[in-house]
Tab-separated table of C-alpha atoms and ligand atoms in Angstrom:
chain	number	residue	atom	x	y	z
A	557	MET	CA	0.000	0.000	0.000
A	558	ASN	CA	2.998	2.276	0.539
A	559	ILE	CA	1.686	4.113	3.589
A	560	LYS	CA	3.563	7.328	4.374
A	561	MET	CA	3.757	9.528	7.489
A	562	VAL	CA	3.605	12.548	5.192
A	563	ASP	CA	2.895	12.472	1.453
A	564	LEU	CA	4.279	15.563	-0.225
A	565	GLY	CA	4.288	13.856	-3.634
A	566	SER	CA	0.495	13.522	-3.859
A	567	GLN	CA	0.108	17.119	-2.770
A	568	TYR	CA	2.561	18.270	-5.427
A	569	ASN	CA	0.687	16.329	-8.111
A	570	ARG	CA	-2.515	18.114	-7.157
A	571	LEU	CA	-0.884	21.557	-7.347
A	572	LYS	CA	1.777	20.849	-9.965
A	573	THR	CA	0.716	23.400	-12.582
A	574	GLU	CA	0.517	26.242	-10.085
A	575	ILE	CA	3.702	25.349	-8.227
A	576	ASP	CA	5.730	24.848	-11.404
A	577	GLY	CA	4.469	28.189	-12.682
A	578	ALA	CA	5.396	29.960	-9.453
A	579	ILE	CA	8.906	28.477	-9.497
A	580	GLN	CA	9.388	29.381	-13.159
A	581	SER	CA	8.353	32.972	-12.562
A	582	VAL	CA	11.024	33.374	-9.857
A	583	ILE	CA	13.631	31.987	-12.241
A	584	ASP	CA	12.402	34.334	-14.963
A	585	SER	CA	12.624	37.303	-12.577
A	586	GLN	CA	16.150	36.299	-11.465
A	587	GLN	CA	15.336	37.750	-8.049
A	588	PHE	CA	16.253	34.880	-5.764
A	589	ILE	CA	16.750	36.684	-2.455
A	590	GLY	CA	14.166	39.115	-1.145
A	591	GLY	CA	12.107	41.076	-3.619
A	592	LYS	CA	8.464	40.969	-4.633
A	593	THR	CA	7.759	37.251	-4.135
A	594	VAL	CA	8.969	37.314	-0.532
A	595	SER	CA	7.214	40.563	0.367
A	596	GLU	CA	3.981	39.340	-1.241
A	597	LEU	CA	4.081	36.181	0.829
A	598	ALA	CA	4.587	38.293	3.965
A	599	SER	CA	1.558	40.465	3.100
A	600	ASN	CA	-0.584	37.438	2.264
A	601	LEU	CA	0.343	35.863	5.588
A	602	GLU	CA	-0.519	39.133	7.367
A	603	VAL	CA	-3.970	39.021	5.801
A	604	TYR	CA	-4.426	35.305	6.483
A	605	ASN	CA	-3.335	35.587	10.106
A	606	LYS	CA	-4.977	39.003	10.678
A	607	VAL	CA	-1.682	40.221	12.143
A	608	LYS	CA	0.072	43.523	11.462
A	609	TYR	CA	3.564	42.233	10.727
A	610	VAL	CA	4.979	39.040	9.282
A	611	ILE	CA	8.762	38.772	9.000
A	612	PRO	CA	9.908	35.830	6.865
A	613	CYS	CA	13.201	34.162	7.783
A	614	GLY	CA	15.371	31.117	7.158
A	615	ASN	CA	13.636	28.487	9.315
A	616	GLY	CA	11.539	27.990	12.438
A	617	THR	CA	14.543	27.779	14.737
A	618	ASP	CA	15.870	31.110	13.467
A	619	ALA	CA	12.387	32.563	13.919
A	620	LEU	CA	12.540	31.658	17.623
A	621	GLN	CA	16.060	33.025	17.943
A	622	ILE	CA	15.219	36.294	16.176
A	623	ALA	CA	12.082	36.756	18.286
A	624	LEU	CA	14.066	36.213	21.486
A	625	MET	CA	16.844	38.566	20.296
A	626	ALA	CA	14.275	41.254	19.459
A	627	LEU	CA	12.949	41.102	23.008
A	628	ASP	CA	16.463	41.929	24.217
A	629	PHE	CA	16.473	39.955	27.458
A	630	LYS	CA	19.489	40.213	29.779
A	631	PRO	CA	21.699	37.109	29.791
A	632	GLY	CA	20.795	34.880	32.718
A	633	SER	CA	17.104	35.713	32.459
A	634	GLU	CA	14.712	32.793	32.690
A	635	VAL	CA	12.218	31.711	30.055
A	636	ILE	CA	9.449	29.311	30.995
A	637	VAL	CA	9.010	26.583	28.408
A	638	PRO	CA	7.672	23.031	28.149
A	639	SER	CA	10.188	20.185	28.023
A	640	PHE	CA	7.799	18.124	25.886
A	641	THR	CA	8.676	19.746	22.550
A	642	PHE	CA	11.239	19.755	19.767
A	643	VAL	CA	14.682	20.749	21.019
A	644	ALA	CA	14.749	23.988	18.964
A	645	THR	CA	12.400	25.644	21.432
A	646	ALA	CA	14.827	25.401	24.362
A	647	GLU	CA	17.953	25.483	22.202
A	648	THR	CA	17.409	29.067	21.063
A	649	ILE	CA	16.829	30.158	24.654
A	650	ALA	CA	20.092	28.539	25.799
A	651	LEU	CA	22.022	29.806	22.786
A	652	LEU	CA	21.288	33.403	23.787
A	653	GLY	CA	22.597	32.894	27.322
A	654	LEU	CA	19.097	32.704	28.759
A	655	THR	CA	17.941	29.865	30.993
A	656	PRO	CA	15.120	27.560	29.956
A	657	VAL	CA	12.950	26.738	32.967
A	658	PHE	CA	10.908	23.661	32.206
A	659	VAL	CA	7.270	23.303	33.161
A	660	ASP	CA	5.257	20.100	32.867
A	661	VAL	CA	2.487	19.656	30.307
A	662	ASP	CA	-1.151	18.718	30.648
A	663	PRO	CA	-1.522	14.950	30.079
A	664	ASP	CA	-4.521	15.323	27.755
A	665	SER	CA	-3.785	18.440	25.686
A	666	PHE	CA	0.019	17.864	25.637
A	667	THR	CA	0.553	21.640	26.007
A	668	ILE	CA	2.055	23.565	28.950
A	669	ASP	CA	0.116	23.068	32.181
A	670	ILE	CA	-0.972	26.551	33.193
A	671	ASN	CA	-1.509	25.429	36.781
A	672	LYS	CA	2.186	24.629	37.090
A	673	ILE	CA	3.638	27.853	35.676
A	674	LYS	CA	3.271	30.105	38.705
A	675	ALA	CA	5.490	27.928	40.889
A	676	LYS	CA	8.314	28.312	38.343
A	677	ILE	CA	8.196	32.106	38.122
A	678	SER	CA	11.182	33.758	39.838
A	679	THR	CA	12.620	37.270	39.972
A	680	LYS	CA	14.656	36.356	36.873
A	681	THR	CA	11.700	35.226	34.783
A	682	VAL	CA	11.168	37.375	31.702
A	683	ALA	CA	8.948	35.315	29.418
A	684	ILE	CA	6.673	32.344	28.871
A	685	LEU	CA	7.175	30.382	25.658
A	686	PRO	CA	4.245	28.008	25.066
A	687	VAL	CA	4.407	25.474	22.225
A	688	HIS	CA	1.188	24.695	20.363
A	689	LEU	CA	2.089	21.044	20.091
A	690	TYR	CA	0.674	18.749	17.389
A	691	GLY	CA	-1.525	21.572	16.044
A	692	GLN	CA	-3.560	22.610	19.081
A	693	ASN	CA	-3.037	25.940	20.855
A	694	ALA	CA	-1.961	26.083	24.482
A	695	ASP	CA	-4.350	27.757	26.936
A	696	MET	CA	-3.369	31.251	25.790
A	697	GLN	CA	-6.010	33.234	27.667
A	698	ALA	CA	-4.691	31.894	30.976
A	699	ILE	CA	-1.078	32.372	29.860
A	700	ILE	CA	-1.661	35.989	28.806
A	701	GLN	CA	-3.370	36.708	32.100
A	702	LEU	CA	-0.492	35.236	34.082
A	703	ALA	CA	2.021	37.126	31.941
A	704	LYS	CA	0.207	40.415	32.633
A	705	GLU	CA	0.181	39.719	36.337
A	706	TYR	CA	3.955	39.131	36.421
A	707	ASN	CA	4.922	41.521	33.618
A	708	LEU	CA	6.280	38.781	31.351
A	709	LYS	CA	6.530	38.552	27.571
A	710	VAL	CA	4.754	35.763	25.700
A	711	ILE	CA	6.404	34.104	22.709
A	712	GLU	CA	4.377	31.430	20.907
A	713	ASP	CA	6.041	28.551	19.104
A	714	ALA	CA	3.448	27.976	16.378
A	715	ALA	CA	5.641	25.738	14.210
A	716	GLN	CA	2.997	22.982	14.303
A	717	SER	CA	-0.179	25.023	14.513
A	718	ILE	CA	-0.329	27.514	11.633
A	719	GLY	CA	-3.924	28.347	10.760
A	720	SER	CA	-5.405	27.101	14.026
A	721	ASP	CA	-7.981	29.429	15.604
A	722	TYR	CA	-7.824	30.286	19.308
A	723	PHE	CA	-11.125	31.143	21.000
A	724	PHE	CA	-11.330	33.604	23.903
A	725	GLU	CA	-14.152	33.398	26.436
A	726	ASP	CA	-15.578	36.702	25.212
A	727	GLY	CA	-16.065	35.286	21.715
A	728	ARG	CA	-12.969	36.800	20.085
A	729	LYS	CA	-10.822	34.501	18.044
A	730	LEU	CA	-7.224	34.870	16.908
A	731	LYS	CA	-4.900	32.820	14.746
A	732	SER	CA	-2.219	30.703	16.352
A	733	GLY	CA	1.019	32.633	16.770
A	734	THR	CA	-0.672	36.057	16.853
A	735	ILE	CA	-1.957	35.952	20.432
A	736	GLY	CA	1.165	36.717	22.493
A	737	HIS	CA	3.668	39.546	22.005
A	738	ILE	CA	5.362	37.609	19.250
A	739	GLY	CA	4.882	34.245	17.533
A	740	THR	CA	7.011	32.061	15.310
A	741	THR	CA	6.415	29.353	12.752
A	742	SER	CA	8.335	26.938	10.537
A	743	PHE	CA	7.854	26.093	6.875
A	744	PHE	CA	9.830	22.842	7.112
A	745	PRO	CA	8.457	20.658	4.274
A	746	SER	CA	6.370	18.383	6.512
A	747	LYS	CA	4.724	21.209	8.487
A	748	ASN	CA	1.074	22.084	7.724
A	749	LEU	CA	2.332	24.902	5.484
A	750	GLY	CA	5.557	23.451	4.137
A	751	ALA	CA	8.109	24.745	1.642
A	752	TYR	CA	10.400	22.649	-0.565
A	753	GLY	CA	13.304	23.433	1.712
A	754	ASP	CA	13.765	25.513	4.849
A	755	GLY	CA	11.693	28.518	5.819
A	756	GLY	CA	10.171	30.275	8.787
A	757	ALA	CA	8.366	33.417	9.876
A	758	ILE	CA	7.718	35.677	12.838
A	759	PHE	CA	4.338	37.238	13.626
A	760	THR	CA	3.699	40.327	15.741
A	761	ASN	CA	1.366	43.279	16.118
A	762	ASP	CA	4.108	45.360	17.768
A	763	GLU	CA	5.747	47.805	15.376
A	764	ASN	CA	9.006	48.059	17.352
A	765	LEU	CA	9.382	44.304	17.647
A	766	ALA	CA	8.635	43.920	13.937
A	767	LEU	CA	11.342	46.411	13.030
A	768	ALA	CA	13.814	44.763	15.387
A	769	CYS	CA	13.096	41.314	13.888
A	770	LYS	CA	13.449	42.601	10.366
A	771	GLN	CA	16.825	44.141	11.163
A	772	ILE	CA	18.109	41.187	13.193
A	773	ALA	CA	17.266	38.788	10.353
A	774	ASN	CA	19.360	40.951	8.056
A	775	HIS	CA	22.674	41.411	9.914
A	776	GLY	CA	21.182	44.012	12.257
A	777	GLN	CA	21.145	46.489	9.408
A	778	SER	CA	18.877	49.521	9.506
A	779	LYS	CA	19.846	50.088	5.888
A	780	LYS	CA	22.343	48.425	3.604
A	781	TYR	CA	25.816	48.405	5.195
A	782	PHE	CA	24.669	50.184	8.382
A	783	SER	CA	24.362	47.765	11.295
A	784	ASN	CA	22.889	49.285	14.425
A	785	ARG	CA	22.717	46.008	16.358
A	786	VAL	CA	24.168	42.523	16.255
A	787	GLY	CA	22.102	40.393	13.924
A	788	ILE	CA	22.212	37.178	11.941
A	789	ASN	CA	21.669	36.200	8.310
A	790	SER	CA	18.329	34.482	8.054
A	791	ARG	CA	16.443	34.758	4.785
A	792	LEU	CA	13.480	33.034	3.213
A	793	ASP	CA	14.478	32.622	-0.410
A	794	ALA	CA	12.167	33.627	-3.222
A	795	LEU	CA	11.696	30.096	-4.593
A	796	GLN	CA	10.399	28.942	-1.214
A	797	ALA	CA	8.217	32.047	-0.908
A	798	ALA	CA	6.705	31.321	-4.331
A	799	ILE	CA	5.874	27.729	-3.376
A	800	LEU	CA	4.468	28.843	-0.025
A	801	GLY	CA	2.379	31.490	-1.791
A	802	VAL	CA	0.621	28.771	-3.775
A	803	LYS	CA	0.160	26.501	-0.770
A	804	LEU	CA	-1.115	29.269	1.526
A	805	LYS	CA	-4.247	29.495	-0.645
A	806	TYR	CA	-4.976	25.876	0.230
A	807	LEU	CA	-3.944	25.909	3.884
A	808	ASP	CA	-7.506	26.002	5.237
A	809	GLU	CA	-8.465	23.151	2.922
A	810	PHE	CA	-5.389	21.129	3.993
A	811	ASN	CA	-6.180	21.712	7.655
A	812	LYS	CA	-9.814	20.737	7.103
A	813	GLN	CA	-8.707	17.510	5.460
A	814	ARG	CA	-6.347	16.778	8.355
A	815	LYS	CA	-9.250	17.275	10.779
A	816	GLN	CA	-11.424	14.902	8.748
A	817	LYS	CA	-8.698	12.242	8.798
A	818	ALA	CA	-8.439	12.704	12.571
A	819	GLU	CA	-12.164	12.034	12.946
A	820	VAL	CA	-11.891	8.906	10.825
A	821	TYR	CA	-9.097	7.692	13.128
A	822	ASP	CA	-11.200	8.511	16.203
A	823	ASN	CA	-14.052	6.376	14.943
A	824	LEU	CA	-11.840	3.476	13.960
A	825	LEU	CA	-9.859	3.484	17.214
A	826	LYS	CA	-12.405	4.420	19.862
A	827	HIS	CA	-13.411	0.844	20.641
A	828	ILE	CA	-9.829	-0.162	21.461
A	829	GLU	CA	-9.540	0.000	25.217
A	830	GLU	CA	-5.749	0.467	25.296
A	831	VAL	CA	-5.855	3.499	23.006
A	832	THR	CA	-6.447	7.034	24.328
A	833	LEU	CA	-7.564	9.342	21.524
A	834	PRO	CA	-6.144	12.880	21.206
A	835	LYS	CA	-8.268	15.287	23.221
A	836	ARG	CA	-9.743	18.430	21.672
A	837	VAL	CA	-9.945	21.424	23.990
A	838	GLY	CA	-12.737	23.971	23.791
A	839	TYR	CA	-10.471	27.016	23.447
A	840	SER	CA	-8.601	25.865	20.352
A	841	GLU	CA	-9.106	24.424	16.944
A	842	HIS	CA	-6.894	21.369	16.366
A	843	VAL	CA	-5.228	21.354	12.933
A	844	PHE	CA	-3.608	17.954	13.456
A	845	HIS	CA	-0.029	18.497	12.469
A	846	GLN	CA	0.195	15.164	14.262
A	847	TYR	CA	-2.466	12.631	15.219
A	848	THR	CA	-1.021	11.376	18.474
A	849	ILE	CA	-2.538	8.646	20.600
A	850	LYS	CA	-1.480	7.313	23.991
A	851	VAL	CA	-1.053	3.608	24.667
A	852	PRO	CA	0.206	1.695	27.724
A	853	LYS	CA	3.941	2.405	28.180
A	854	ALA	CA	4.916	-1.247	28.341
A	855	LYS	CA	3.438	-1.841	24.884
A	856	ARG	CA	4.284	1.358	23.006
A	857	ASN	CA	7.602	0.305	21.467
A	858	ASP	CA	6.273	-3.139	20.588
A	859	LEU	CA	3.324	-1.543	18.834
A	860	LYS	CA	5.648	0.687	16.843
A	861	GLU	CA	7.770	-2.321	15.854
A	862	PHE	CA	4.690	-4.406	14.995
A	863	LEU	CA	3.341	-1.675	12.709
A	864	LEU	CA	6.733	-1.166	11.099
A	865	GLN	CA	6.894	-4.859	10.224
A	866	LYS	CA	3.586	-4.426	8.435
A	867	GLU	CA	5.103	-1.429	6.635
A	868	VAL	CA	3.156	1.155	8.595
A	869	PRO	CA	5.424	4.041	9.635
A	870	THR	CA	4.783	5.827	12.932
A	871	MET	CA	6.778	8.416	14.860
A	872	ILE	CA	7.465	9.198	18.502
A	873	TYR	CA	7.280	12.940	19.164
A	874	TYR	CA	9.291	13.122	21.401
A	875	PRO	CA	11.089	10.068	22.799
A	876	VAL	CA	13.418	12.020	25.135
A	877	PRO	CA	12.157	15.209	26.828
A	878	ILE	CA	14.560	18.147	26.607
A	879	HIS	CA	15.366	18.143	30.323
A	880	GLN	CA	16.664	14.582	29.913
A	881	GLN	CA	18.912	15.423	26.969
A	882	ALA	CA	22.623	15.548	27.801
A	883	ALA	CA	22.903	19.163	26.654
A	884	TYR	CA	20.037	20.346	28.842
A	885	PHE	CA	20.101	17.955	31.781
A	886	LYS	CA	18.996	19.547	35.005
A	887	GLU	CA	19.123	17.987	38.443
A	888	ASP	CA	16.185	20.043	39.592
A	889	SER	CA	13.838	19.094	36.747
A	890	ILE	CA	12.541	16.106	38.632
A	891	ASP	CA	8.955	17.233	38.736
A	892	LEU	CA	8.238	16.782	35.036
A	893	LYS	CA	6.385	13.528	35.620
A	894	ILE	CA	3.714	13.938	32.941
A	895	THR	CA	6.315	14.903	30.342
A	896	GLU	CA	8.406	11.836	31.193
A	897	SER	CA	5.387	9.585	31.150
A	898	LEU	CA	4.100	10.938	27.819
A	899	SER	CA	7.460	10.443	26.143
A	900	GLN	CA	6.975	6.735	26.823
A	901	SER	CA	3.317	6.431	25.903
A	902	VAL	CA	2.694	8.637	22.839
A	903	ILE	CA	2.768	7.433	19.265
A	904	SER	CA	1.907	9.516	16.190
A	905	LEU	CA	0.126	7.866	13.258
A	906	PRO	CA	0.443	8.875	9.594
A	907	ILE	CA	-1.584	12.009	8.847
A	908	HIS	CA	-1.617	14.349	5.865
A	909	PRO	CA	-4.297	15.861	3.605
A	910	ASP	CA	-4.054	13.041	1.045
A	911	LEU	CA	-4.155	10.065	3.416
A	912	PRO	CA	-6.600	7.514	1.927
A	913	GLU	CA	-9.273	6.040	4.201
A	914	THR	CA	-8.174	2.548	3.096
A	915	HIS	CA	-4.805	3.242	4.713
A	916	GLN	CA	-6.443	4.456	7.893
A	917	LYS	CA	-8.605	1.326	8.074
A	918	LEU	CA	-5.606	-0.914	7.609
A	919	ILE	CA	-3.602	0.951	10.256
A	920	CYS	CA	-6.440	0.785	12.767
A	921	ASN	CA	-7.138	-2.893	12.061
A	922	LEU	CA	-3.490	-3.617	12.747
A	923	ILE	CA	-3.584	-1.657	16.008
A	924	SER	CA	-6.692	-3.590	16.976
A	925	ASP	CA	-4.990	-6.913	16.088
A	926	PHE	CA	-1.955	-5.950	18.134
A	927	PHE	CA	-3.963	-5.308	21.272
A	928	SER	CA	-6.126	-8.428	20.926
A	929	LYS	CA	-3.119	-10.741	20.565
B	2233	PLP	C1	9.691	22.207	13.422
B	2233	PLP	C2	9.730	22.863	14.745
B	2233	PLP	C3	10.654	23.885	15.046
B	2233	PLP	C4	11.831	24.239	14.186
B	2233	PLP	O1	11.576	24.546	12.883
B	2233	PLP	P1	12.746	24.431	11.777
B	2233	PLP	O2	12.147	25.104	10.595
B	2233	PLP	O3	13.002	22.978	11.568
B	2233	PLP	O4	13.935	25.148	12.296
B	2233	PLP	C5	10.552	24.522	16.269
B	2233	PLP	N1	9.614	24.174	17.165
B	2233	PLP	C6	8.731	23.187	16.927
B	2233	PLP	C7	7.707	22.860	17.964
B	2233	PLP	C8	8.767	22.486	15.718
B	2233	PLP	O5	7.894	21.498	15.511
């Protein structure tokens, strides 16, 4: 059947004419760095996300680094962050001489547990950096409130959640990554809005932060050959911007298809006692960057192996929490029990907009077989 975790080939075949045309027009223009294609993508993303400023950059990790640099925190300052995430989130904090302070996640939503943040706030804390893991927003209303109370900045890692709506109690809704002071995303090929190479972007409604990000991403230059701060070189190239421009038009459709696939999985898996389905929270849309179930720890790796033998790929996001990585090991991070437990019980199944229902049925039948052995 050739089941894939992510199927970029089928998506390309659907959009081939448009994508080929967009690539050709960049080649014809000979403007490979910056220029109209990149600035058009930024404006289209501003409209899509209803945010004032979008700053494209080289990748999602750079986006986090640039956002943190723009906020200009003193070295030694503490940033509150989940440990149950991709390493880039904490890496950029550490790289800038700041200290990641890990907070446990909620066992059902997989995002930072807002009830455990307060205890980790110290006099050195400057920011909270929630990660909207697997495509569902963290509890931003509570995070914003806490941040106001303690005068902290909020940086959202929206690498997995682009397009997801966040719902406030008063009925307002905002797009993922545009709720805090600054948000970041990644256009890594397998992300919900993926390029054909690296890419990333920063979102903000703050004019000063936007200007700072723009300059930092371009060697700290206020104009060509005038650097007024230390920056980096982080560019989204025009070919990637052209491809993303085509795909952005279909992002809502892609996300809708992902949600439909998730419901199909729910229905096929719900009768299996050992499987815990991914929870949907009321305050966020779930755009299913990953469809991640929980199974008993003792059986998780065997299930993965069993599926692999039947040529069904699965992934573990993430097998080792950041606080247990050699580079980030902390003696005092012993209270991250949910994070540690989840790293042993989660397993992500194939999901992408083109996943056929026949594949889903086969996968779920195999999971059912495995647990009835
Ligand atoms: C993918 C990802 C990143 C990093 O993005 P790159 O474009 O690969 O640098 C950061 N955070 C999270 C949560 C991610 O999933």
